[in-house]
PDB file of C-alpha atoms in Angstrom:
ATOM      1  CA  MET A1378       0.132   0.063  -0.046  1.00 72.00           C
ATOM      2  CA  ASP A1379       2.895   2.274   0.692  1.00 84.00           C
ATOM      3  CA  ASN A1380       4.279   1.820  -2.817  1.00 86.00           C
ATOM      4  CA  PHE A1381       0.923   2.483  -4.113  1.00 84.00           C
ATOM      5  CA  LYS A1382       0.475   5.999  -2.338  1.00 85.00           C
ATOM      6  CA  ARG A1383       4.038   6.902  -3.326  1.00 88.00           C
ATOM      7  CA  ARG A1384       3.199   6.264  -6.940  1.00 88.00           C
ATOM      8  CA  ILE A1385       0.283   8.250  -6.746  1.00 88.00           C
ATOM      9  CA  GLU A1386       1.943  11.148  -4.964  1.00 89.00           C
ATOM     10  CA  ARG A1387       5.027  10.955  -7.559  1.00 90.00           C
ATOM     11  CA  THR A1388       2.286  11.020 -10.367  1.00 91.00           C
ATOM     12  CA  PHE A1389       0.549  13.714  -8.974  1.00 90.00           C
ATOM     13  CA  LYS A1390       3.705  15.841  -8.595  1.00 92.00           C
ATOM     14  CA  ASP A1391       4.713  15.045 -12.126  1.00 90.00           C
ATOM     15  CA  THR A1392       1.271  16.060 -13.415  1.00 93.00           C
ATOM     16  CA  LYS A1393       1.622  19.223 -11.336  1.00 92.00           C
ATOM     17  CA  LYS A1394       4.919  20.082 -12.958  1.00 94.00           C
ATOM     18  CA  SER A1395       3.858  19.548 -16.417  1.00 93.00           C
ATOM     19  CA  ALA A1396       0.817  21.427 -15.729  1.00 95.00           C
ATOM     20  CA  GLU A1397       2.885  24.433 -14.571  1.00 95.00           C
ATOM     21  CA  ILE A1398       5.066  24.221 -17.477  1.00 95.00           C
ATOM     22  CA  ILE A1399       2.073  24.218 -19.832  1.00 96.00           C
ATOM     23  CA  LYS A1400       0.629  27.290 -17.989  1.00 95.00           C
ATOM     24  CA  ASP A1401       3.820  29.109 -17.913  1.00 95.00           C
ATOM     25  CA  LYS A1402       4.166  28.260 -21.836  1.00 95.00           C
ATOM     26  CA  ALA A1403       0.370  29.520 -22.363  1.00 96.00           C
ATOM     27  CA  ASP A1404       1.073  32.776 -20.356  1.00 94.00           C
ATOM     28  CA  ASP A1405       4.221  33.378 -22.431  1.00 95.00           C
ATOM     29  CA  ARG A1406       2.324  32.947 -25.655  1.00 96.00           C
ATOM     30  CA  ILE A1407      -0.452  35.167 -24.403  1.00 96.00           C
ATOM     31  CA  ASP A1408       1.862  37.860 -23.351  1.00 95.00           C
ATOM     32  CA  GLU A1409       3.329  37.599 -26.861  1.00 96.00           C
ATOM     33  CA  ILE A1410      -0.054  37.792 -28.605  1.00 96.00           C
ATOM     34  CA  LYS A1411      -0.976  40.895 -26.347  1.00 95.00           C
ATOM     35  CA  GLY A1412       2.162  42.531 -27.284  1.00 94.00           C
ATOM     36  CA  ARG A1413       1.578  42.117 -31.027  1.00 95.00           C
ATOM     37  CA  ALA A1414      -1.928  43.047 -30.829  1.00 96.00           C
ATOM     38  CA  LYS A1415      -0.862  46.311 -29.014  1.00 95.00           C
ATOM     39  CA  GLU A1416       1.562  47.130 -31.680  1.00 95.00           C
ATOM     40  CA  GLU A1417      -1.052  46.592 -34.447  1.00 96.00           C
ATOM     41  CA  ILE A1418      -3.600  48.595 -32.607  1.00 96.00           C
ATOM     42  CA  ARG A1419      -0.972  51.312 -32.127  1.00 95.00           C
ATOM     43  CA  ASP A1420       0.086  51.204 -35.969  1.00 95.00           C
ATOM     44  CA  VAL A1421      -3.766  51.286 -37.027  1.00 96.00           C
ATOM     45  CA  LYS A1422      -4.367  54.410 -34.856  1.00 95.00           C
ATOM     46  CA  GLU A1423      -1.281  56.262 -36.212  1.00 95.00           C
ATOM     47  CA  SER A1424      -2.490  55.357 -39.789  1.00 95.00           C
ATOM     48  CA  VAL A1425      -6.084  56.603 -38.910  1.00 95.00           C
ATOM     49  CA  ILE A1426      -4.717  59.812 -37.452  1.00 95.00           C
ATOM     50  CA  ASP A1427      -2.598  60.323 -40.541  1.00 94.00           C
ATOM     51  CA  ASN A1428      -5.526  59.605 -42.756  1.00 95.00           C
ATOM     52  CA  ILE A1429      -7.687  61.984 -40.514  1.00 95.00           C
ATOM     53  CA  GLN A1430      -4.833  64.780 -41.053  1.00 94.00           C
ATOM     54  CA  ASP A1431      -4.729  64.119 -44.840  1.00 94.00           C
ATOM     55  CA  VAL A1432      -8.421  64.775 -45.110  1.00 94.00           C
ATOM     56  CA  LYS A1433      -8.203  68.005 -43.049  1.00 94.00           C
ATOM     57  CA  ASP A1434      -5.252  68.956 -45.243  1.00 94.00           C
ATOM     58  CA  GLN A1435      -7.232  68.199 -48.527  1.00 95.00           C
ATOM     59  CA  LYS A1436     -10.253  70.283 -47.165  1.00 95.00           C
ATOM     60  CA  ARG A1437      -8.101  72.978 -46.292  1.00 94.00           C
ATOM     61  CA  ALA A1438      -6.507  73.034 -49.799  1.00 95.00           C
ATOM     62  CA  GLU A1439     -10.017  72.795 -51.383  1.00 96.00           C
ATOM     63  CA  LYS A1440     -11.100  75.923 -49.499  1.00 95.00           C
ATOM     64  CA  ILE A1441      -8.135  77.764 -50.383  1.00 96.00           C
ATOM     65  CA  ARG A1442      -8.607  76.846 -53.994  1.00 95.00           C
ATOM     66  CA  ASP A1443     -12.274  77.954 -53.877  1.00 95.00           C
ATOM     67  CA  LYS A1444     -11.138  81.220 -52.352  1.00 96.00           C
ATOM     68  CA  ALA A1445      -8.576  81.814 -55.031  1.00 96.00           C
ATOM     69  CA  GLU A1446     -11.250  80.795 -57.769  1.00 96.00           C
ATOM     70  CA  GLU A1447     -13.600  83.284 -56.263  1.00 95.00           C
ATOM     71  CA  LYS A1448     -10.924  86.135 -56.054  1.00 96.00           C
ATOM     72  CA  ALA A1449      -9.873  85.191 -59.689  1.00 95.00           C
ATOM     73  CA  ASP A1450     -13.762  85.552 -60.795  1.00 94.00           C
ATOM     74  CA  LYS A1451     -13.974  88.837 -59.045  1.00 94.00           C
ATOM     75  CA  LEU A1452     -10.989  90.339 -60.682  1.00 95.00           C
ATOM     76  CA  ILE A1453     -11.970  89.121 -63.997  1.00 94.00           C
ATOM     77  CA  LYS A1454     -15.274  90.642 -63.638  1.00 94.00           C
ATOM     78  CA  LYS A1455     -13.419  93.767 -62.416  1.00 93.00           C
ATOM     79  CA  ALA A1456     -11.247  93.854 -65.484  1.00 93.00           C
ATOM     80  CA  GLU A1457     -14.054  93.241 -67.700  1.00 92.00           C
ATOM     81  CA  ASN A1458     -16.210  95.993 -66.173  1.00 91.00           C
ATOM     82  CA  THR A1459     -13.021  98.450 -66.378  1.00 90.00           C
ATOM     83  CA  ALA A1460     -12.544  97.388 -70.113  1.00 87.00           C
ATOM     84  CA  ASP A1461     -16.455  98.050 -70.854  1.00 85.00           C
ATOM     85  CA  HIS A1462     -16.202 101.398 -68.997  1.00 85.00           C
ATOM     86  CA  LEU A1463     -12.999 102.338 -70.853  1.00 83.00           C
ATOM     87  CA  MET A1464     -14.551 101.299 -74.113  1.00 83.00           C
ATOM     88  CA  LYS A1465     -17.637 103.465 -73.224  1.00 80.00           C
ATOM     89  CA  LYS A1466     -15.246 106.443 -72.528  1.00 76.00           C
ATOM     90  CA  LYS A1467     -13.348 106.223 -75.495  1.00 69.00           C
ATOM     91  CA  ASP A1468     -14.408 105.913 -79.037  1.00 59.00           C
ATOM     92  CA  PHE A1469     -12.314 103.550 -81.056  1.00 52.00           C
TER      93      PHE A1469
END
């Protein structure tokens, strides 16, 4: 009976050691996966921020272009009015 008890205790200790080794490996793997996930999340976040900034820059550029077009149209109209006015003043 003593041998049987010792064998059971040894088997229990071996099983416990194996379980601890498996747990440690699983914990290491989980930490590795968490680290990679955090990196990927950080990369995606940076990409999204860059894309948002690009959109803001594009909108700002469009506003500047629209204002420039408006000013150009006003200058063209002013030049046309001035030319019409000069044509009326002087008989060619």
